[in-house]
Short mmCIF file of C-alpha atoms and ligand atoms in Angstrom, two decimals:
data_model
loop_
_atom_site.label_atom_id
_atom_site.label_comp_id
_atom_site.label_asym_id
_atom_site.label_seq_id
_atom_site.Cartn_x
_atom_site.Cartn_y
_atom_site.Cartn_z
CA MET A 255 42.68 -37.72 73.30
CA VAL A 256 40.21 -38.23 70.48
CA LYS A 257 38.13 -35.35 69.11
CA ALA A 258 35.54 -35.45 66.36
CA VAL A 259 34.63 -32.65 63.96
CA VAL A 260 31.17 -33.20 62.50
CA GLY A 261 28.33 -31.25 60.87
CA ALA A 262 24.99 -30.29 62.43
CA ASN A 263 23.04 -29.81 59.24
CA TRP A 264 23.12 -30.79 55.56
CA GLY A 265 26.89 -30.58 55.16
CA ASP A 266 29.03 -27.68 53.90
CA GLU A 267 29.07 -26.12 57.36
CA GLY A 268 32.80 -25.40 57.11
CA LYS A 269 34.11 -28.60 58.71
CA GLY A 270 37.15 -28.62 56.42
CA LYS A 271 38.33 -25.28 57.71
CA ILE A 272 37.77 -26.22 61.37
CA THR A 273 39.52 -29.57 60.88
CA ASP A 274 42.42 -27.96 59.07
CA MET A 275 42.73 -25.49 61.92
CA LEU A 276 42.57 -28.16 64.66
CA ALA A 277 44.93 -30.38 62.68
CA GLN A 278 47.76 -28.02 63.63
CA LYS A 279 47.68 -29.57 67.09
CA ALA A 280 46.75 -33.11 66.04
CA ASP A 281 49.02 -36.09 65.46
CA ILE A 282 46.54 -38.15 63.47
CA ILE A 283 43.52 -37.20 61.32
CA VAL A 284 41.03 -39.92 60.47
CA ARG A 285 38.28 -40.08 57.85
CA PHE A 286 35.72 -42.59 59.11
CA GLN A 287 32.79 -42.58 56.68
CA GLY A 288 31.58 -41.37 53.29
CA GLY A 289 33.57 -41.20 50.14
CA ALA A 290 34.52 -38.90 47.32
CA ASN A 291 30.92 -37.67 47.02
CA ALA A 292 31.29 -34.69 49.32
CA GLY A 293 34.21 -32.35 49.63
CA HIS A 294 35.87 -29.94 51.96
CA THR A 295 37.22 -26.61 50.87
CA ILE A 296 40.43 -25.61 52.60
CA VAL A 297 42.27 -22.34 52.22
CA ASN A 298 45.84 -22.17 53.51
CA HIS A 299 49.22 -20.81 52.49
CA TYR A 300 49.54 -23.39 49.69
CA GLY A 301 46.31 -22.12 48.09
CA LYS A 302 42.70 -23.22 47.90
CA PHE A 303 41.98 -26.96 47.75
CA ALA A 304 38.89 -29.12 47.40
CA LEU A 305 39.54 -32.41 49.20
CA HIS A 306 37.19 -35.33 48.63
CA THR A 307 38.95 -38.35 50.06
CA LEU A 308 42.12 -37.14 51.75
CA PRO A 309 41.86 -36.18 55.41
CA SER A 310 42.26 -32.45 56.00
CA GLY A 311 45.55 -32.98 57.83
CA VAL A 312 47.53 -33.57 54.66
CA PHE A 313 48.85 -30.01 54.62
CA TYR A 314 50.87 -30.50 57.79
CA GLY A 315 54.08 -32.48 57.64
CA HIS A 316 53.66 -33.73 61.23
CA THR A 317 50.29 -35.50 60.83
CA VAL A 318 49.46 -39.05 59.87
CA ASN A 319 46.33 -39.15 57.70
CA VAL A 320 44.18 -42.21 58.06
CA ILE A 321 41.45 -43.54 55.81
CA GLY A 322 39.40 -45.71 58.12
CA ASN A 323 37.47 -48.89 57.45
CA GLY A 324 34.16 -46.97 57.28
CA VAL A 325 35.16 -44.99 54.19
CA ALA A 326 34.03 -45.72 50.64
CA LEU A 327 37.50 -45.81 49.13
CA ASN A 328 37.82 -44.74 45.51
CA ILE A 329 41.43 -45.70 44.79
CA PRO A 330 42.03 -43.74 41.55
CA VAL A 331 40.45 -40.63 43.11
CA LEU A 332 42.68 -40.96 46.19
CA VAL A 333 45.82 -41.34 44.08
CA GLU A 334 44.80 -38.37 41.88
CA GLU A 335 44.17 -36.26 44.95
CA ILE A 336 47.57 -37.06 46.45
CA LYS A 337 49.11 -36.01 43.13
CA ALA A 338 47.03 -32.83 42.97
CA VAL A 339 48.25 -31.62 46.37
CA THR A 340 51.88 -32.61 45.89
CA ASP A 341 51.91 -31.01 42.42
CA ARG A 342 51.09 -27.72 44.13
CA GLY A 343 54.00 -27.83 46.53
CA VAL A 344 52.49 -29.62 49.52
CA PRO A 345 55.07 -32.06 50.97
CA VAL A 346 54.21 -35.76 50.38
CA PRO A 347 51.72 -36.55 53.17
CA GLN A 348 51.87 -39.62 55.41
CA ILE A 349 48.81 -41.71 54.58
CA LEU A 350 47.50 -44.97 56.00
CA VAL A 351 44.58 -46.82 54.44
CA SER A 352 42.72 -49.44 56.45
CA ASP A 353 43.06 -52.97 55.11
CA ARG A 354 39.37 -53.31 56.03
CA ALA A 355 38.18 -50.33 53.99
CA GLN A 356 36.04 -51.33 51.05
CA ILE A 357 36.59 -50.24 47.48
CA VAL A 358 34.34 -48.17 45.25
CA MET A 359 34.27 -50.17 42.02
CA PRO A 360 33.93 -48.70 38.53
CA TYR A 361 30.52 -50.39 38.28
CA HIS A 362 29.30 -48.63 41.44
CA ILE A 363 29.75 -45.33 39.66
CA LEU A 364 27.95 -46.67 36.57
CA PHE A 365 25.05 -48.05 38.61
CA ASP A 366 24.71 -44.72 40.39
CA GLN A 367 24.38 -42.95 37.01
CA TYR A 368 22.06 -45.57 35.53
CA GLU A 369 19.77 -45.49 38.57
CA GLU A 370 19.51 -41.68 38.50
CA GLU A 371 18.67 -41.91 34.77
CA ARG A 372 16.06 -44.56 35.45
CA LEU A 373 14.45 -42.52 38.25
CA GLY A 374 14.41 -39.40 36.09
CA GLY A 375 12.60 -36.56 37.91
CA LYS A 376 12.26 -38.72 41.04
CA SER A 377 16.01 -39.07 41.54
CA PHE A 378 17.77 -38.47 44.87
CA GLY A 379 20.13 -35.86 43.48
CA SER A 380 23.08 -38.22 43.83
CA THR A 381 26.56 -36.90 43.12
CA LYS A 382 26.99 -40.08 41.03
CA SER A 383 30.17 -41.06 42.83
CA GLY A 384 28.90 -44.60 43.36
CA ILE A 385 28.35 -44.18 47.09
CA ALA A 386 24.83 -45.63 47.40
CA PRO A 387 25.60 -48.73 45.24
CA PHE A 388 28.87 -49.10 47.17
CA TYR A 389 27.24 -49.20 50.61
CA SER A 390 24.40 -51.40 49.28
CA ASP A 391 27.00 -53.95 48.22
CA LYS A 392 28.93 -53.60 51.47
CA TYR A 393 25.87 -54.54 53.49
CA ALA A 394 24.76 -57.15 50.92
CA LYS A 395 28.23 -58.65 51.52
CA THR A 396 29.33 -58.45 47.93
CA GLY A 397 31.83 -55.64 48.44
CA PHE A 398 35.61 -55.87 48.04
CA GLN A 399 37.85 -55.15 51.01
CA VAL A 400 41.29 -53.65 50.43
CA SER A 401 42.84 -56.77 51.98
CA GLU A 402 41.22 -58.91 49.26
CA LEU A 403 43.19 -57.14 46.53
CA PHE A 404 46.23 -59.11 47.68
CA ASP A 405 44.65 -62.52 47.06
CA ASP A 406 44.66 -63.28 43.32
CA ALA A 407 42.58 -66.45 43.38
CA LEU A 408 39.91 -64.81 45.53
CA LEU A 409 39.77 -61.77 43.25
CA GLU A 410 39.15 -63.84 40.14
CA GLU A 411 36.49 -65.99 41.72
CA LYS A 412 34.71 -63.03 43.31
CA ALA A 413 34.88 -60.86 40.18
CA ALA A 414 33.18 -63.64 38.20
CA ARG A 415 30.48 -64.04 40.86
CA VAL A 416 29.78 -60.32 41.13
CA CYS A 417 29.70 -59.76 37.35
CA GLU A 418 27.18 -62.56 36.94
CA MET A 419 24.83 -60.80 39.34
CA LYS A 420 25.42 -57.26 38.10
CA ASN A 421 24.99 -58.30 34.48
CA VAL A 422 21.40 -59.40 35.11
CA LEU A 423 20.54 -55.86 36.18
CA LEU A 424 22.60 -54.28 33.42
CA ALA A 425 20.89 -56.38 30.75
CA HIS A 426 17.31 -56.37 31.99
CA LEU A 427 16.81 -53.29 34.16
CA TYR A 428 19.16 -50.71 32.70
CA HIS A 429 19.78 -52.03 29.15
CA LYS A 430 23.45 -51.12 29.34
CA PRO A 431 26.73 -52.82 28.31
CA LEU A 432 27.70 -55.85 30.42
CA LEU A 433 30.71 -56.22 32.71
CA ASP A 434 33.62 -58.45 31.76
CA PRO A 435 35.10 -60.34 34.75
CA ALA A 436 38.60 -60.55 33.22
CA GLN A 437 38.67 -56.82 32.68
CA LEU A 438 37.40 -56.21 36.21
CA THR A 439 40.14 -58.43 37.68
CA ALA A 440 42.75 -56.55 35.66
CA THR A 441 41.42 -53.22 36.98
CA LEU A 442 41.57 -54.52 40.54
CA ARG A 443 45.22 -55.50 40.04
CA THR A 444 46.04 -51.93 39.02
CA TYR A 445 44.16 -50.74 42.15
CA ARG A 446 46.29 -53.09 44.26
CA ASP A 447 49.50 -51.56 42.94
CA MET A 448 48.21 -48.04 43.50
CA ILE A 449 47.13 -48.60 47.11
CA ALA A 450 49.82 -51.04 48.31
CA PRO A 451 52.17 -48.35 49.74
CA TYR A 452 49.48 -47.10 52.12
CA VAL A 453 47.75 -50.24 53.43
CA ALA A 454 47.86 -50.87 57.19
CA ASP A 455 46.03 -52.49 60.07
CA VAL A 456 44.58 -49.15 61.13
CA SER A 457 42.80 -50.22 64.32
CA VAL A 458 46.03 -51.65 65.73
CA TYR A 459 47.80 -48.41 64.81
CA LEU A 460 45.09 -46.26 66.43
CA ASP A 461 44.91 -48.44 69.55
CA LYS A 462 48.60 -47.82 70.15
CA ALA A 463 48.21 -44.11 69.41
CA VAL A 464 45.32 -43.79 71.89
CA ARG A 465 47.38 -45.53 74.58
CA GLU A 466 50.29 -43.19 73.92
CA GLY A 467 47.99 -40.19 74.42
CA LYS A 468 48.29 -38.96 70.82
CA ASN A 469 45.89 -36.27 69.60
CA ILE A 470 43.52 -37.88 67.16
CA LEU A 471 40.97 -35.99 65.10
CA LEU A 472 38.01 -37.78 63.53
CA GLU A 473 36.86 -35.88 60.47
CA GLY A 474 33.20 -36.21 59.56
CA GLN A 475 31.62 -35.56 56.22
CA LEU A 476 28.18 -34.02 55.57
CA GLY A 477 26.01 -33.52 58.68
CA THR A 478 23.34 -34.96 60.97
CA LEU A 479 20.48 -34.32 58.55
CA LYS A 480 22.15 -36.56 55.96
CA ASP A 481 22.51 -39.47 58.38
CA PRO A 482 20.64 -42.56 57.13
CA ASP A 483 18.95 -43.12 60.52
CA HIS A 484 18.53 -39.65 61.98
CA GLY A 485 18.46 -37.53 58.83
CA ILE A 486 15.84 -36.67 56.24
CA TYR A 487 15.52 -40.23 54.94
CA PRO A 488 15.51 -41.11 52.04
CA MET A 489 17.27 -37.87 50.98
CA VAL A 490 20.31 -38.90 52.99
CA THR A 491 23.75 -40.28 52.38
CA SER A 492 24.50 -43.98 52.73
CA SER A 493 26.80 -44.02 55.75
CA SER A 494 26.33 -42.55 59.20
CA THR A 495 27.47 -38.95 59.55
CA LEU A 496 27.38 -39.03 63.35
CA ALA A 497 30.36 -38.75 65.69
CA ALA A 498 29.27 -42.04 67.27
CA TYR A 499 30.03 -43.78 63.98
CA GLY A 500 33.55 -42.41 64.23
CA ALA A 501 34.29 -45.22 66.67
CA VAL A 502 33.06 -47.85 64.20
CA GLY A 503 34.51 -46.32 61.05
CA ALA A 504 37.94 -45.83 62.61
CA GLY A 505 38.00 -48.92 64.83
CA ILE A 506 38.40 -47.28 68.24
CA PRO A 507 36.39 -47.57 71.49
CA PRO A 508 33.42 -45.15 71.59
CA TYR A 509 34.36 -43.89 75.07
CA GLU A 510 37.67 -42.58 73.75
CA ILE A 511 35.88 -39.76 71.86
CA LYS A 512 36.15 -37.00 74.46
CA GLN A 513 35.27 -33.89 72.49
CA ILE A 514 32.65 -33.55 69.77
CA ILE A 515 32.91 -30.31 67.87
CA THR A 516 29.77 -29.78 65.84
CA VAL A 517 30.09 -27.25 63.04
CA CYS A 518 27.09 -24.97 62.37
CA LYS A 519 27.03 -22.30 59.70
CA ALA A 520 25.54 -18.88 60.55
CA TYR A 521 22.91 -19.44 57.81
CA SER A 522 21.74 -22.59 56.03
CA SER A 523 22.62 -24.22 52.74
CA ALA A 524 21.86 -27.62 51.29
CA VAL A 525 22.62 -29.54 48.13
CA GLY A 526 20.37 -32.12 46.53
CA ALA A 527 16.70 -32.75 47.06
CA GLY A 528 14.75 -32.97 50.32
CA ALA A 529 12.78 -30.74 52.68
CA PHE A 530 14.55 -27.55 53.71
CA VAL A 531 12.15 -25.60 55.89
CA SER A 532 14.01 -22.28 56.17
CA GLU A 533 14.86 -22.17 52.45
CA ILE A 534 14.78 -18.81 50.66
CA PHE A 535 14.43 -18.12 46.95
CA GLY A 536 14.87 -15.51 44.25
CA GLU A 537 17.09 -12.46 44.60
CA GLN A 538 17.36 -12.89 48.38
CA ALA A 539 18.79 -16.38 47.93
CA ASP A 540 21.00 -15.37 45.00
CA GLU A 541 22.62 -12.62 47.02
CA LEU A 542 23.35 -14.88 50.02
CA ARG A 543 24.68 -17.59 47.66
CA ARG A 544 26.94 -15.09 45.89
CA ARG A 545 28.32 -13.71 49.14
CA GLY A 546 28.38 -17.04 51.00
CA GLY A 547 31.32 -19.24 51.96
CA ASP A 548 34.54 -18.21 50.31
CA GLY A 549 33.59 -17.12 46.80
CA GLY A 550 29.99 -18.31 46.75
CA GLU A 551 27.97 -21.32 47.86
CA PHE A 552 28.60 -23.85 45.12
CA GLY A 553 29.26 -27.57 45.68
CA ALA A 554 32.93 -28.46 46.31
CA THR A 555 32.53 -31.69 44.32
CA THR A 556 29.88 -30.90 41.74
CA GLY A 557 29.94 -27.09 41.40
CA ARG A 558 26.15 -27.18 41.79
CA PRO A 559 24.61 -24.00 43.23
CA ARG A 560 23.58 -24.72 46.83
CA ARG A 561 20.06 -24.13 48.08
CA MET A 562 20.10 -21.27 50.60
CA GLY A 563 18.15 -20.47 53.74
CA TRP A 564 18.16 -18.68 57.09
CA PHE A 565 19.67 -20.26 60.18
CA ASP A 566 17.42 -23.07 61.36
CA CYS A 567 17.41 -23.43 65.16
CA VAL A 568 15.10 -26.46 65.06
CA ALA A 569 17.31 -28.43 62.67
CA SER A 570 20.54 -27.27 64.34
CA LYS A 571 19.40 -28.06 67.87
CA TYR A 572 18.48 -31.55 66.68
CA GLY A 573 21.69 -31.80 64.67
CA CYS A 574 23.82 -30.91 67.70
CA ARG A 575 21.90 -33.25 69.99
CA LEU A 576 22.32 -36.30 67.78
CA GLN A 577 26.02 -35.61 67.42
CA GLY A 578 26.48 -35.50 71.19
CA THR A 579 27.97 -32.03 70.92
CA THR A 580 30.44 -30.76 73.49
CA ASP A 581 31.37 -27.63 71.47
CA VAL A 582 29.74 -25.76 68.62
CA ALA A 583 31.95 -24.09 66.00
CA PHE A 584 29.82 -21.33 64.48
CA THR A 585 31.11 -20.51 60.99
CA VAL A 586 30.83 -18.03 58.13
CA LEU A 587 29.43 -15.34 60.40
CA ASP A 588 31.27 -12.64 58.43
CA VAL A 589 29.04 -13.26 55.41
CA LEU A 590 25.93 -11.91 57.15
CA GLY A 591 27.44 -8.43 57.60
CA TYR A 592 25.47 -7.01 54.64
CA LEU A 593 21.98 -7.56 56.08
CA ASP A 594 19.86 -4.94 57.89
CA GLU A 595 17.81 -7.63 59.51
CA ILE A 596 18.58 -11.32 59.81
CA PRO A 597 15.68 -13.75 59.97
CA VAL A 598 16.21 -16.94 62.00
CA CYS A 599 13.92 -19.97 61.97
CA VAL A 600 12.93 -20.62 65.59
CA GLY A 601 10.12 -23.15 65.13
CA TYR A 602 8.23 -25.27 62.63
CA GLU A 603 4.51 -24.91 62.16
CA ILE A 604 3.03 -28.28 61.26
CA ASP A 605 -0.74 -28.64 60.81
CA GLY A 606 -1.36 -25.49 62.82
CA GLU A 607 0.94 -26.43 65.70
CA VAL A 608 4.37 -24.99 66.41
CA THR A 609 7.14 -27.36 67.40
CA ARG A 610 10.83 -26.97 68.18
CA ASP A 611 11.55 -30.68 67.77
CA PHE A 612 12.77 -31.77 64.37
CA PRO A 613 10.11 -34.08 62.87
CA VAL A 614 10.25 -37.25 60.77
CA THR A 615 10.38 -36.81 56.99
CA ALA A 616 6.66 -37.37 56.43
CA LYS A 617 5.82 -34.37 58.63
CA LEU A 618 8.80 -32.29 57.58
CA GLY A 619 7.29 -31.72 54.13
CA ARG A 620 4.34 -29.90 55.74
CA ALA A 621 6.47 -27.75 58.08
CA LYS A 622 6.46 -23.98 57.63
CA PRO A 623 9.17 -21.85 59.20
CA VAL A 624 8.39 -19.62 62.17
CA LEU A 625 10.81 -16.73 61.67
CA LYS A 626 12.17 -14.16 64.07
CA SER A 627 14.20 -11.22 62.78
CA LEU A 628 17.30 -10.05 64.58
CA PRO A 629 19.01 -6.73 63.83
CA GLY A 630 22.08 -6.93 61.58
CA TRP A 631 25.48 -5.35 62.37
CA LYS A 632 26.22 -3.92 58.93
CA THR A 633 30.01 -4.10 59.19
CA ASP A 634 32.81 -6.33 58.06
CA ILE A 635 33.88 -8.45 61.03
CA ARG A 636 36.77 -10.21 59.29
CA GLY A 637 40.09 -9.81 61.04
CA ILE A 638 38.54 -9.47 64.52
CA ARG A 639 40.25 -11.87 66.95
CA SER A 640 38.44 -11.36 70.24
CA TYR A 641 34.78 -11.95 70.97
CA GLU A 642 34.33 -8.65 72.83
CA GLU A 643 35.40 -6.71 69.75
CA LEU A 644 32.51 -8.06 67.69
CA PRO A 645 29.67 -5.56 67.20
CA GLU A 646 26.96 -5.87 69.83
CA ASN A 647 24.29 -7.02 67.37
CA CYS A 648 26.67 -9.67 66.12
CA ARG A 649 27.27 -10.99 69.63
CA ASN A 650 23.52 -10.88 70.22
CA TYR A 651 23.02 -13.03 67.12
CA VAL A 652 25.54 -15.60 68.36
CA GLU A 653 24.08 -15.65 71.87
CA PHE A 654 20.50 -15.88 70.64
CA ILE A 655 21.37 -18.91 68.55
CA GLU A 656 23.38 -20.49 71.34
CA GLU A 657 20.38 -20.21 73.61
CA GLN A 658 18.03 -21.63 70.98
CA ILE A 659 20.17 -24.66 70.17
CA GLY A 660 21.22 -25.30 73.76
CA TYR A 661 24.90 -26.13 73.16
CA PRO A 662 27.88 -23.87 73.84
CA ILE A 663 29.32 -21.97 70.89
CA THR A 664 33.00 -22.01 71.84
CA MET A 665 34.43 -21.00 68.45
CA VAL A 666 33.25 -18.37 65.99
CA SER A 667 34.73 -18.41 62.50
CA ASN A 668 34.83 -15.08 60.68
CA GLY A 669 36.73 -15.88 57.51
CA PRO A 670 37.88 -18.87 55.45
CA GLY A 671 41.51 -18.90 56.64
CA ARG A 672 43.01 -20.93 59.50
CA GLU A 673 43.62 -17.83 61.59
CA ASP A 674 40.08 -16.46 61.15
CA ILE A 675 38.78 -17.81 64.44
CA ILE A 676 37.53 -16.34 67.70
CA TYR A 677 37.63 -18.57 70.81
CA ARG A 678 35.10 -17.82 73.52
P1 GDP B 740 32.62 -28.52 54.64
O1 GDP B 740 32.26 -29.58 53.66
O2 GDP B 740 31.80 -28.60 55.89
O3 GDP B 740 34.07 -28.42 54.90
O4 GDP B 740 32.17 -27.15 54.00
P2 GDP B 740 32.68 -26.41 52.70
O5 GDP B 740 33.85 -26.99 52.08
O6 GDP B 740 31.48 -26.18 51.85
O7 GDP B 740 33.09 -25.04 53.40
C1 GDP B 740 32.31 -23.97 53.35
C2 GDP B 740 32.95 -22.85 52.58
O8 GDP B 740 33.04 -21.77 53.47
C3 GDP B 740 34.36 -23.04 52.06
O9 GDP B 740 34.48 -22.33 50.85
C4 GDP B 740 35.24 -22.43 53.16
O10 GDP B 740 36.47 -21.93 52.69
C5 GDP B 740 34.38 -21.31 53.60
N1 GDP B 740 34.48 -20.93 54.99
C6 GDP B 740 34.65 -21.70 56.10
N2 GDP B 740 34.57 -20.94 57.19
C7 GDP B 740 34.34 -19.67 56.78
C8 GDP B 740 34.11 -18.43 57.45
O11 GDP B 740 34.10 -18.34 58.67
N3 GDP B 740 33.88 -17.34 56.66
C9 GDP B 740 33.84 -17.40 55.30
N4 GDP B 740 33.60 -16.29 54.61
N5 GDP B 740 34.03 -18.55 54.64
C10 GDP B 740 34.27 -19.66 55.37
#
């Protein structure tokens, strides 16, 4: 049985915690897209970890952790991350890396920085992890597959070809130091040695696992609104964040994905630029940011303060629909316990008309939030384990949102830990 855990919004919905929790019952956890640009925060008995590349199953000895072909694989970051978890007492995890995954090259990271510099104030707010240049090269067919690391002649020839092309841009567009093909080939040989112990034909492995009825968890990064097709283009990421892409990025049949758990946070947050209709500012935002998540809403990868807002039913309904949601996991509800009244965005007003359908980017910039205030519950709900024990106003909040988005909220998360979960 294959399940996917994905985000409904801009990312940071708490997918890491939900995946970590579901990983207890999983045999295999698969990352299928994205790279080291985003991160998950996971709190468990080993401590608090920010994972960027490793699947969230690495804390369980019984799971196999797979990096699928759809991932932007940064080899030194992966190796560092394995070291960082094992240095803190986590047993050495079982990891498989697809021989078809492509490699984030040192020059992708440089080009990401140079392009942000060049764009200045008009930049996309990239995390500068090389993800956009990586995926550009993948689709321009000048990327390097893991399998290619094991072919010396090919590496040399391709490194020379790629450097020739990159150096034109470095010299004439960015005015930066040029790449040296010999040095690049040498770097790739060190990458080969680092990754060799993990390389596998992942789709063959997963095919067998599916046939044997293993529990497989596809772990998404970011959320619907960052999808290059269905998100707030161009303020999106460079690989699909949708559960559907899980089939492509892992190499399994789409019809094997039986459950799609879409994670929605009880309020909104976003990093980077782009329209954010229910955004709040000033002291109101500062307070929610300070109280949010587990120790404040700051980026897991960059430490950047996140932009904050009220729950957005329009964006979340759309986000759940495009994911093909079977279950909603509603997270970080405990954080809202300080508010007397909780505004929720129930519509967008665009050019004098109210809509509940999430619009294209050009219209999104003109959208104003239509807010409805719900009464708060003014208590700490952490530690509660059954839905009926939640305060009435809290249940009303959950049920109001469930009705607005139109997908069943089957899990409510009321704390950062694995055990902080209420099943409905
Ligand atoms: P992800 O990228 O979707 O995994 O999101 P983050 O890593 O940004 O996770 C959101 C933050 O909220 C992390 O610091 C989590 O530990 C924390 N978190 C997750 N669920 C809950 C919850 O129900 N309550 C609280 N207070 N924090 C949570």
